Coordinates of C-alpha atoms in Angstrom, one line a residue:
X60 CA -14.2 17.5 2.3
X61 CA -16.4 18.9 -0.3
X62 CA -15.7 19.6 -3.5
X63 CA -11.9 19.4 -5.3
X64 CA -9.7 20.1 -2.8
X65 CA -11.2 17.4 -0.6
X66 CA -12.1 13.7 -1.9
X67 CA -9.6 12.6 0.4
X68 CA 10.8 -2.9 -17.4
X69 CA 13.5 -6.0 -16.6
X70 CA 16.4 -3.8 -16.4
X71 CA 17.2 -0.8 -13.8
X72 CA 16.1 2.1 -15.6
X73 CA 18.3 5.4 -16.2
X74 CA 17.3 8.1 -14.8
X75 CA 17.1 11.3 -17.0
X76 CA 18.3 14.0 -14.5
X77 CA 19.2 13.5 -10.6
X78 CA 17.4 16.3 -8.2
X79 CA 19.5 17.4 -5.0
X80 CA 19.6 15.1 -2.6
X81 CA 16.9 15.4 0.6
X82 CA 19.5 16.3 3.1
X83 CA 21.3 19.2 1.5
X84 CA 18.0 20.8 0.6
X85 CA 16.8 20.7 3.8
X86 CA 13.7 19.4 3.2
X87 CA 11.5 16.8 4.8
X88 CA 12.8 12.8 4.3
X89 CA 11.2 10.3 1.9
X90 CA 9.8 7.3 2.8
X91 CA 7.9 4.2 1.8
X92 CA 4.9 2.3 2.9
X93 CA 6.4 -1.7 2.9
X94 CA 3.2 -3.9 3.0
X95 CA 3.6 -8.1 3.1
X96 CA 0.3 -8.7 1.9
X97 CA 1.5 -11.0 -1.2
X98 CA 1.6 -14.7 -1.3
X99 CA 5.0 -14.9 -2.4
X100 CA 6.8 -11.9 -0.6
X101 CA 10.2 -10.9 -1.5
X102 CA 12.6 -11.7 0.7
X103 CA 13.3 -9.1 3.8
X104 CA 17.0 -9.0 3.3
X105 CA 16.5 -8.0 -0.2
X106 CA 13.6 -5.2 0.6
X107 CA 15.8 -3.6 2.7
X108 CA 18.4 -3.3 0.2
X109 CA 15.8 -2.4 -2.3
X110 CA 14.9 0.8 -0.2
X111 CA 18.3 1.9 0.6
X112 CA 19.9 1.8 -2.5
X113 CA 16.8 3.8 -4.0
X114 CA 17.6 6.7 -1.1
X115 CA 14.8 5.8 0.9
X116 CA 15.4 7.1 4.3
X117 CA 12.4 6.0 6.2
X118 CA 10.1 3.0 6.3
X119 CA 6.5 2.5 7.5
X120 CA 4.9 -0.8 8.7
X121 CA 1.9 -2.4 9.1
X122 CA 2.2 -4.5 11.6
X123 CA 5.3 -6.1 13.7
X124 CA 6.3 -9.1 11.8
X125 CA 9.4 -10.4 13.1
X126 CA 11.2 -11.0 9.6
X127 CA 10.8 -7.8 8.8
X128 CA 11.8 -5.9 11.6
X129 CA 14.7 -8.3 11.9
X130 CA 15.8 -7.3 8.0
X131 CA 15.7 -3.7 9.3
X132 CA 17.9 -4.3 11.8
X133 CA 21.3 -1.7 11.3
X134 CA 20.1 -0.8 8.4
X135 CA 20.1 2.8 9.4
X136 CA 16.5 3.3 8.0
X137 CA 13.9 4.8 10.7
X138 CA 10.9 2.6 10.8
X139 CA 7.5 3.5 11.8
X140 CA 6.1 0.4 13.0
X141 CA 2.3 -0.5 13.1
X142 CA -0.3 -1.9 15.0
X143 CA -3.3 -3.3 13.0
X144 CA -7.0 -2.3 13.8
X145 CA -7.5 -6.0 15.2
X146 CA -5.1 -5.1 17.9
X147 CA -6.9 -2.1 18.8
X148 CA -9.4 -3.6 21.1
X149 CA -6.7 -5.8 23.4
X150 CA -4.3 -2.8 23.7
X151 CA -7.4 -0.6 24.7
X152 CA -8.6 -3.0 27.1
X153 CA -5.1 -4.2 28.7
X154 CA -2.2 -2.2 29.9
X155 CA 0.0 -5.7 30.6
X156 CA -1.6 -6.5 26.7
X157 CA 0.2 -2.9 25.6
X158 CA 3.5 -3.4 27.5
X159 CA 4.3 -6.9 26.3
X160 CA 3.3 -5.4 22.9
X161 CA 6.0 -2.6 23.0
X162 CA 8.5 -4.8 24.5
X163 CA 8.2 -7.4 22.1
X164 CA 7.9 -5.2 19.4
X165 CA 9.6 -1.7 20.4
X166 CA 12.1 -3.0 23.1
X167 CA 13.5 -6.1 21.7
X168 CA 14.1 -4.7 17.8
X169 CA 15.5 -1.0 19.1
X170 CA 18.0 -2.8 21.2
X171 CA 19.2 -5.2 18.5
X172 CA 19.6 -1.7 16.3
X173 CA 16.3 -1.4 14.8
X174 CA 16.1 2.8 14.2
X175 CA 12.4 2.6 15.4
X176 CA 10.7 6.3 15.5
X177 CA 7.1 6.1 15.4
X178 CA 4.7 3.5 16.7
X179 CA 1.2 3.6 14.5
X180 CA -1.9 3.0 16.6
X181 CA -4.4 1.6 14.1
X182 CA -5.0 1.8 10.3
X183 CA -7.3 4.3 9.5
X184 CA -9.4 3.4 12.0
X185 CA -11.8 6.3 11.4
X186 CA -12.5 5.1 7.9
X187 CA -16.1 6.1 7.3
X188 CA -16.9 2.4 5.8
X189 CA -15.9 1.1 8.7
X190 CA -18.9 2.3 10.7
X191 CA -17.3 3.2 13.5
X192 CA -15.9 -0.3 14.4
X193 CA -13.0 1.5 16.1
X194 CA -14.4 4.7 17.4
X195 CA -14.6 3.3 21.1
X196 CA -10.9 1.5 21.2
X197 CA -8.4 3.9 18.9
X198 CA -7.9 6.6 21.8
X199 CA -7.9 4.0 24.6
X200 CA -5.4 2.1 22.5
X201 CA -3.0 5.3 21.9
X202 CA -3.3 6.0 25.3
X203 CA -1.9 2.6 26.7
X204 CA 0.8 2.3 24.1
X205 CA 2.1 5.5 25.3
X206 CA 2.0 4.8 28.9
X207 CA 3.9 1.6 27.9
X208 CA 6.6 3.3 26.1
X209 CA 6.9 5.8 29.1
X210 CA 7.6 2.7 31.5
X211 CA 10.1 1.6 29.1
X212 CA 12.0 4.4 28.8
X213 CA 11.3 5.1 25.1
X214 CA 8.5 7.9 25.6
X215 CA 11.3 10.4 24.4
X216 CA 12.8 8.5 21.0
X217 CA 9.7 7.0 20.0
X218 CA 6.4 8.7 19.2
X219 CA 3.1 8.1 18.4
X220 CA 0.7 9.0 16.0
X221 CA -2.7 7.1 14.4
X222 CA -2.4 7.6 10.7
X223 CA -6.0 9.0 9.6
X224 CA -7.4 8.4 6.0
X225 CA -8.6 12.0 4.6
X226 CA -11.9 11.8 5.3
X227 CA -11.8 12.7 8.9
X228 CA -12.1 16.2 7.7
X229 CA -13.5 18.6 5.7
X230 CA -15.1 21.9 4.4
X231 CA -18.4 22.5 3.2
X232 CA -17.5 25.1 0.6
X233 CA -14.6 23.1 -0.5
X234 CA -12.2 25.8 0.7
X235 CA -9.3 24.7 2.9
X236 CA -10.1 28.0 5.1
X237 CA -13.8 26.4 6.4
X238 CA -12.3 23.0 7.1
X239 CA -13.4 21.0 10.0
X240 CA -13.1 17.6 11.5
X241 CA -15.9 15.6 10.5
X242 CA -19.2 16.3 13.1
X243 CA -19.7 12.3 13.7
X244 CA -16.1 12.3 15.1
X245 CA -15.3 15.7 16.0
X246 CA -14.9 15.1 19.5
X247 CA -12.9 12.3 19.0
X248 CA -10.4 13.3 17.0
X249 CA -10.1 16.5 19.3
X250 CA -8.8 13.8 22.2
X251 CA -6.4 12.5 19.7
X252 CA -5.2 15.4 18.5
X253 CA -4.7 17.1 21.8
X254 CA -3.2 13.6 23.1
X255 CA -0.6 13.9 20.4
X256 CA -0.2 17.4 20.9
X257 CA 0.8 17.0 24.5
X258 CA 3.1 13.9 23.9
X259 CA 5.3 15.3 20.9
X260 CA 3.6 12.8 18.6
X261 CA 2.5 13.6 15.0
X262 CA -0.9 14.1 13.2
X263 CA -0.2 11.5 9.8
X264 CA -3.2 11.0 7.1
X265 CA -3.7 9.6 3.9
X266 CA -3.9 11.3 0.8
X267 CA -5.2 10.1 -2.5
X268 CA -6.3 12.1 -5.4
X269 CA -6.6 8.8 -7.4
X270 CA -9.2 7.8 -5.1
X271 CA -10.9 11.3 -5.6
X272 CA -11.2 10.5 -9.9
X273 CA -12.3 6.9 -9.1
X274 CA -15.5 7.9 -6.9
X275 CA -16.1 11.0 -8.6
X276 CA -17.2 11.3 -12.5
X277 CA -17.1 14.5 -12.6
X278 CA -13.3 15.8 -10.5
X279 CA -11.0 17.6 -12.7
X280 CA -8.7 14.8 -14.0
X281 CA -5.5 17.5 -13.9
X282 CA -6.0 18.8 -10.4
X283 CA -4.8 15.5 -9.2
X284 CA -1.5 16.4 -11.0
X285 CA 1.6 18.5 -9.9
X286 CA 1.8 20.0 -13.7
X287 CA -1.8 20.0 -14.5
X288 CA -3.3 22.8 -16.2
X289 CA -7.0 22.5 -14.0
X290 CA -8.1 26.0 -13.2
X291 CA -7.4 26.3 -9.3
X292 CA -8.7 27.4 -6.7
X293 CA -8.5 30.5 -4.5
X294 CA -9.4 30.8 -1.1
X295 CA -8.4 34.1 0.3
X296 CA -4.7 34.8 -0.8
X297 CA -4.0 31.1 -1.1
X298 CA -4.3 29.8 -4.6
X299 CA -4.3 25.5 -5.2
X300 CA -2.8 24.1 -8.3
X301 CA -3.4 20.8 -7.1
X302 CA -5.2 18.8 -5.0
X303 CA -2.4 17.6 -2.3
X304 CA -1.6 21.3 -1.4
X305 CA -5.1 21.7 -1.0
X306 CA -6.3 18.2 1.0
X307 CA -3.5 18.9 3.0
X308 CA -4.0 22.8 3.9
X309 CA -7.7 21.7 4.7
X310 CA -5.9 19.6 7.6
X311 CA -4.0 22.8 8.7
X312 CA -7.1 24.9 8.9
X313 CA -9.0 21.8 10.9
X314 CA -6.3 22.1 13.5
X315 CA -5.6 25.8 13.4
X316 CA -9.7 26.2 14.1
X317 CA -9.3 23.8 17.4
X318 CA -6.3 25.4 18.1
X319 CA -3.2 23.1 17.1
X320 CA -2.5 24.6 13.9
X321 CA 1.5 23.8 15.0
X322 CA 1.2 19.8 15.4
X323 CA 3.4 18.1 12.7
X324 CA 2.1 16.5 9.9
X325 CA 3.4 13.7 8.4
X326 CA 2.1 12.0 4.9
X327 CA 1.2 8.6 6.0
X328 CA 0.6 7.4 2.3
X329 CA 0.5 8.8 -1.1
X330 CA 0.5 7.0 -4.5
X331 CA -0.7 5.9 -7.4
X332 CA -2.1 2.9 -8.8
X333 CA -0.6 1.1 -12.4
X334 CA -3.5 -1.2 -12.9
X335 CA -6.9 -2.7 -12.2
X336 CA -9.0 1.0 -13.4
X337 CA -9.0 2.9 -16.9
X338 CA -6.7 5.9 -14.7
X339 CA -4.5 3.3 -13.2
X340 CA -1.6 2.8 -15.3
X341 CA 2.4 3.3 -15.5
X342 CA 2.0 6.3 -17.5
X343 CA -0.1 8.2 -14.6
X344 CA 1.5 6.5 -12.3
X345 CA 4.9 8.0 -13.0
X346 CA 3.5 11.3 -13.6
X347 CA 2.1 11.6 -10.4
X348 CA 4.6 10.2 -8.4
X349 CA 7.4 12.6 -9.9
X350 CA 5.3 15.3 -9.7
X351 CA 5.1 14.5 -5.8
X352 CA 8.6 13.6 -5.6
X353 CA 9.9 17.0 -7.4
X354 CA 7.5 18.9 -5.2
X355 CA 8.7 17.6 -2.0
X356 CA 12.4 18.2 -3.0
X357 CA 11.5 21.7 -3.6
X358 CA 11.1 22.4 0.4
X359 CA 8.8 24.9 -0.1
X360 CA 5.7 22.8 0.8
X361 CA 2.2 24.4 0.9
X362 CA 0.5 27.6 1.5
X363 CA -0.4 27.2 4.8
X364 CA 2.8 25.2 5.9
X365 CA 6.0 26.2 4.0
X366 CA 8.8 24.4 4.4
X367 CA 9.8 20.4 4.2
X368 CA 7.3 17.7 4.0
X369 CA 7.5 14.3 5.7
X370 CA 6.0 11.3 3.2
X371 CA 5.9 8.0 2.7
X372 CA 4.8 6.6 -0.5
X373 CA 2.4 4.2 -1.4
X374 CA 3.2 1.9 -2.0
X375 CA 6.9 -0.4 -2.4
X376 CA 5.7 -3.2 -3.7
X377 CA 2.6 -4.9 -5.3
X378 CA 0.5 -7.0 -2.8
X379 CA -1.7 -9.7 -4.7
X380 CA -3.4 -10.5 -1.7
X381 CA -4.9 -7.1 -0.9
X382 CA -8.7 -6.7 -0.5
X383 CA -9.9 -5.7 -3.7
X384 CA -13.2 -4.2 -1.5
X385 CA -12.2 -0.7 -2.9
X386 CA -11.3 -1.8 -6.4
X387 CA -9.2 -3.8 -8.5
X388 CA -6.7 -0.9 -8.7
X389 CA -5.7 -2.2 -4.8
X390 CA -2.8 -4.7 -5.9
X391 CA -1.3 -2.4 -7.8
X392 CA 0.2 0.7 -5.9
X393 CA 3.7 -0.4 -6.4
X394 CA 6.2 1.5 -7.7
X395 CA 7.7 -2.6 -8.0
X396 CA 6.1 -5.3 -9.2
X397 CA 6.0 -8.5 -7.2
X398 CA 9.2 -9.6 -7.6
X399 CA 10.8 -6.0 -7.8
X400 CA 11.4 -4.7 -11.1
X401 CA 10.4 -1.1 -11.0
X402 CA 7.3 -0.6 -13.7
X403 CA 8.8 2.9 -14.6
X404 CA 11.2 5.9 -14.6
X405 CA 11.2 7.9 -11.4
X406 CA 14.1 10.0 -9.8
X407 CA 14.2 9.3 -6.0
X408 CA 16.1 12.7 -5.2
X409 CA 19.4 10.9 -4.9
X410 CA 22.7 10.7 -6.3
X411 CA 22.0 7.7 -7.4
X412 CA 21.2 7.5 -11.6
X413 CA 19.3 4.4 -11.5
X414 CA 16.3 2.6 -9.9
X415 CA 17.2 -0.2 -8.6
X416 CA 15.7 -3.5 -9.2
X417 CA 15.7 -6.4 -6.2
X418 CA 19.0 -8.9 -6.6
X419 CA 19.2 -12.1 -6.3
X420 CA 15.2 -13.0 -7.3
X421 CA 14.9 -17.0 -7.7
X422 CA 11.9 -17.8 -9.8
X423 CA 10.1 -20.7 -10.8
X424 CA 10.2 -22.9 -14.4
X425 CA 9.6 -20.3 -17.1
X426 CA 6.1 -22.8 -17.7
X427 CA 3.2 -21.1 -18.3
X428 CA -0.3 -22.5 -17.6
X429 CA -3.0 -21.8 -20.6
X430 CA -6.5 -22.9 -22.4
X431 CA -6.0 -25.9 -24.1
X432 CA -6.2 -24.9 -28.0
X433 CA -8.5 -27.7 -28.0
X434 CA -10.6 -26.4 -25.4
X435 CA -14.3 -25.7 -26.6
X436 CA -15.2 -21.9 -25.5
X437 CA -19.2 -22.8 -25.2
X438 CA -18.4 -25.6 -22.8
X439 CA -21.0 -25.3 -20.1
X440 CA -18.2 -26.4 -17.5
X441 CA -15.8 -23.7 -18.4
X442 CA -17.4 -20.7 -16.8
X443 CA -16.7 -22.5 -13.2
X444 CA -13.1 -23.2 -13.7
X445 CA -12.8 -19.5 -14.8
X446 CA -14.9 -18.1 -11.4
X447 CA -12.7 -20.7 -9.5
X448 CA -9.6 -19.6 -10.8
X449 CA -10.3 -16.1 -10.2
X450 CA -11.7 -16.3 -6.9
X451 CA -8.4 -17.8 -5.7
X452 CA -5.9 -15.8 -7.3
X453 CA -5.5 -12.6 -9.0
X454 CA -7.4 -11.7 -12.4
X455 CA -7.4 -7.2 -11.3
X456 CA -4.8 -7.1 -14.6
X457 CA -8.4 -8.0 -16.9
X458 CA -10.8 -5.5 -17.5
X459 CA -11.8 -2.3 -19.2
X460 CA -8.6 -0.3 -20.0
X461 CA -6.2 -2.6 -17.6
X462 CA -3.0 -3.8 -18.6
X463 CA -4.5 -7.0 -20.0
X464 CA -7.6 -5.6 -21.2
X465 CA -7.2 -5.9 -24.8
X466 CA -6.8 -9.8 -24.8
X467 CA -9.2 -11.9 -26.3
X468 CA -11.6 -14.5 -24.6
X469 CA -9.0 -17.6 -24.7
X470 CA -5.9 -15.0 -23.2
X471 CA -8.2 -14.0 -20.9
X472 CA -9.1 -17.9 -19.6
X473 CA -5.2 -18.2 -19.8
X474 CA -4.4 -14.9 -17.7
X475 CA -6.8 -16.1 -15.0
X476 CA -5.7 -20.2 -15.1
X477 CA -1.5 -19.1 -15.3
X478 CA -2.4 -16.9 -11.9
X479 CA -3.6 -19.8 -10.4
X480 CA -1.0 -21.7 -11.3
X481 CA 1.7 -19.6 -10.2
X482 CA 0.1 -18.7 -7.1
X483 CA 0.4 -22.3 -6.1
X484 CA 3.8 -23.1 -7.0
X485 CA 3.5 -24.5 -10.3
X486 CA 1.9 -27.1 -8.9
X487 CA 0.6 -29.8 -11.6
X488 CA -2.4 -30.5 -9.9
X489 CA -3.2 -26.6 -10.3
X490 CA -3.1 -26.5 -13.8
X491 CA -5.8 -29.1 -14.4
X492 CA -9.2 -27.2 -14.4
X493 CA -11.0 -30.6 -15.7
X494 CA -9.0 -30.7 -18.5
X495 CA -9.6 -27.5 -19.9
X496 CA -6.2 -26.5 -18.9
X497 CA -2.3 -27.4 -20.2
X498 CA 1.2 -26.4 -19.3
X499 CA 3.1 -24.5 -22.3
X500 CA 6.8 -23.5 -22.2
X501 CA 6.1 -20.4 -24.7
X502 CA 4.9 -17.1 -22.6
X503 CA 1.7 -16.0 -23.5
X504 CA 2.8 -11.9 -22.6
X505 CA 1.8 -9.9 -25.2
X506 CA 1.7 -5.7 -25.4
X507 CA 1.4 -4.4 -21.5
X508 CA -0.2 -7.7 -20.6
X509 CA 2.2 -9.8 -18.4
X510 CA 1.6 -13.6 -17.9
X511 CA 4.1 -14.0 -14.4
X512 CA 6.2 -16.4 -13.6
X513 CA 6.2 -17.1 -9.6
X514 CA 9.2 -16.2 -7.4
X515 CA 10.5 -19.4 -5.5
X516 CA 8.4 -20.1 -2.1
X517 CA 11.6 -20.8 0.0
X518 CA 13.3 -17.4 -1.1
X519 CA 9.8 -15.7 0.6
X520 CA 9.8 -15.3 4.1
X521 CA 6.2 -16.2 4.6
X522 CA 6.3 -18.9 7.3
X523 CA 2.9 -20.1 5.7
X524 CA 4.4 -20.6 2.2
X525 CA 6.9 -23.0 3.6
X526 CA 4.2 -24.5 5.5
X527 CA 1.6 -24.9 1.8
X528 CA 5.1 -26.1 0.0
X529 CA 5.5 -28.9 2.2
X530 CA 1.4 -29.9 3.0
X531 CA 0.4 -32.6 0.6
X532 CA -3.2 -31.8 1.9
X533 CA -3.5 -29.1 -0.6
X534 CA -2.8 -31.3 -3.5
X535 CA -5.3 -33.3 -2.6
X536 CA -7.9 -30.9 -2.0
X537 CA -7.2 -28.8 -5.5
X538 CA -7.7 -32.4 -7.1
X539 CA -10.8 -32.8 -4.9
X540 CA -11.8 -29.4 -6.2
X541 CA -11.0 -30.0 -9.8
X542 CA -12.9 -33.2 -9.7
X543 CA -16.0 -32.0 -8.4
X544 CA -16.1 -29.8 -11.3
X545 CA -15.4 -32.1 -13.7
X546 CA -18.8 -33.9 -12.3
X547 CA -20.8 -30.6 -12.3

């Protein structure tokens, strides 16, 4: 789109005042996006109990992962289950490919009381960055998942839907009213969109005003908000307050204009970040997401589509293995940190008064790695421990107006080497660094800035963690690594 409306702690914490919940207002269900992209995931089990005792009703996947979708099994949420963009090309090609897809993934699950609704073709897959990697195999793909549920008999329970990122539409003028699809893919997204249409499926997209203040110097810093006072904009006898209301009536008018201005939207993801940018933090974070939250409950949606509002929120949990391609700010779109303590006060809509923290969470020795006080800071071989460390684990908390940004130079060598560290287990091996490095029992934390402690390995689910936990090789080849520096 053009202008504004378009750029598509430890303990549970009290609630100040409980909304209605979703159900006796009549208004659309909240949901959650559950991504696994963390090297030490929290357990299923302990997810799932996480989103229904914070009133979730409704969870979205990324892909099929059998520990998951086993965890949701009876646990009455409704589960919109993915398929991810490297899928897209087998599924497009090869009917029997789509079949044993859905029956290993749809079939199997529903039967053993998995409340699967939706099945998500692709990822975004018209992403502009992606230069059109997937233009040729996301309709294809749709297609031949839907024929498959047909032939299982779960064409009339299950839809489907390809959530969109924002950008496959817009409006020259900025005004929701002279919205169109995007002319590269216009023609595309009129197959999918009439596909869905005719099939009872949904029309989801992302929306992010937080990516709209990161790309753009100069967008109005309160129009992202719910209760900012930005002046608004008026397009005919519609007037936007904020930005959502008016992203999301530009995908009304994009439809209405091609003539499906009655296909159901659903908000695929919606969030904000707590770290990793100067407008990432908790503080925004929570404003945001209440805002959103107290909107929704309010049932009267937008201009151009009164009435409730499906959403899922982005995201759960933090994910320190996200591509940081689009910025730092990527790992942290959790309303929980890693090992699910919520980073600040939000009413879910529930009857519930508190936020819930995960149970049962087994962590590791509370050991800290850290710069030796010894350590010489001019040391010509330090700069390569540092860039190693970093490379391999998670340093997005450092940097201008982060969460750890106000440490000094020897914090900051500590922040990175401790990530490291706890990212492989605590390992001794992995606090070494050619010497540069040593293991301290006093934590380091200081102001915002948390130094983590790991959650056990074999509480995670990842079959690959139990596979590094157990794989001397990787000792050895840290202590290859560390030695080769040592001789640089």
């Amino acid at each position: 789109m053009g202008s504004w409306p378009g750029h598509g702690g430890a303990a549970a914490f009290v609630v100040a005042a409980v909304l209605v919940s979703w159900s006796a207002a009549g208004v659309g269900a909240i949901g959650a996006n559950w991504g696994t992209q963390a090297s030490h995931p929290l357990p299923p089990d302990t997810v799932v109990k996480m989103l229904k005792g914070n009133g979730f009703q409704k969870v979205k996947l990324f892909d099929a992962e059998d520990g998951t979708m086993s965890a949701l099994r009876k646990s009455g949420l409704e589960v919109m289950v993915g398929i991810p963009n490297d899928l897209l090309m087998i599924m497009a090609t090869s009917m029997k490919a789509a079949e044993k897809w859905v029956d290993r993934n749809v079939s199997n699950y529903l039967n053993d009381g998995c409340n699967i609704r939706y099945v998500a073709v692709g990822n975004e897959p018209f992403l502009s960055t992606y230069n059109g990697s997937f233009l040729q195999t996301t309709f294809p793909a749709l297609r031949n998942i839907q024929s498959a549920l047909v032939r299982a008999g779960l064409s009339n329970q299950i839809k489907v839907t390809v959530p969109q990122n924002a950008d496959v539409y817009e409006s020259v003028t900025g005004k929701p009213s002279d919205a169109d699809f995007r002319t590269d893919i216009h023609d595309r997204m009129l197959e999918i969109v009439k596909f869905l249409s005719d099939n009872g499926g949904a029309f989801t997209v992302n929306i992010y005003p937080f990516i709209s203040l990161y790309i753009d110097a100069n967008f109005p810093a309160e129009y992202a908000f719910f209760d900012g006072g930005s002046s608004p904009i008026v397009d005919g006898s519609a007037t936007y307050t904020n930005m959502f209301d008016a992203n999301h009536d530009t995908l009304i008018w994009a439809l209405k204009k091609n003539g499906y201005g009655n296909l159901p939207i659903i908000i695929g993801e919606i969030g904000w970040p707590t770290d990793g940018d100067m407008n990432a933090n908790a503080q925004l974070a929570q404003r945001f997401n209440q805002g959103f939250m107290t909107h929704i409950a309010s049932g009267r949606g937008t201009p151009m589509r009164p009435g409730p509002i499906d959403a899922y929120l982005f995201s759960l949990i933090d994910e320190d293995e996200k591509s940081i391609q689009p910025g730092n700010f990527e790992r942290h779109w959790g309303i929980f940190t890693y090992d699910g303590i919520p980073k600040y006060n939000l009413n879910f809509g529930t009857p519930n008064s508190q936020i819930q923290r995960a149970s049962g969470v087994q962590y590791l020795e509370k050991k800290w790695c850290v710069l030796k006080p010894s350590a010489r800071l001019d040391d010509p071989k330090l700069p390569d421990t540092i860039s190693y460390a970093c490379s391999m684990a998670d340093c997005t908390s450092l940097g201008y107006k982060t969460s750890c940004g106000a440490l000094d130079t020897r914090s900051n060598i500590s922040y990175a080497y401790n990530s490291f560290y706890q990212k492989n287990d605590q390992d001794d091996v992995a606090c070494g660094f050619s010497g540069f490095a040593t293991t301290t029992g006093q934590d380091p934390s200081t102001g915002t800035c948390r130094f983590g402690i790991m959650i056990e390995a074999d509480s995670a689910f990842s079959w690959k963690l139990q596979q590094v936990r157990s794989n001397w090789l990787l000792v050895l080849l840290l202590a290859l690594v560390h030695l080769c520096l040592s001789f640089s």
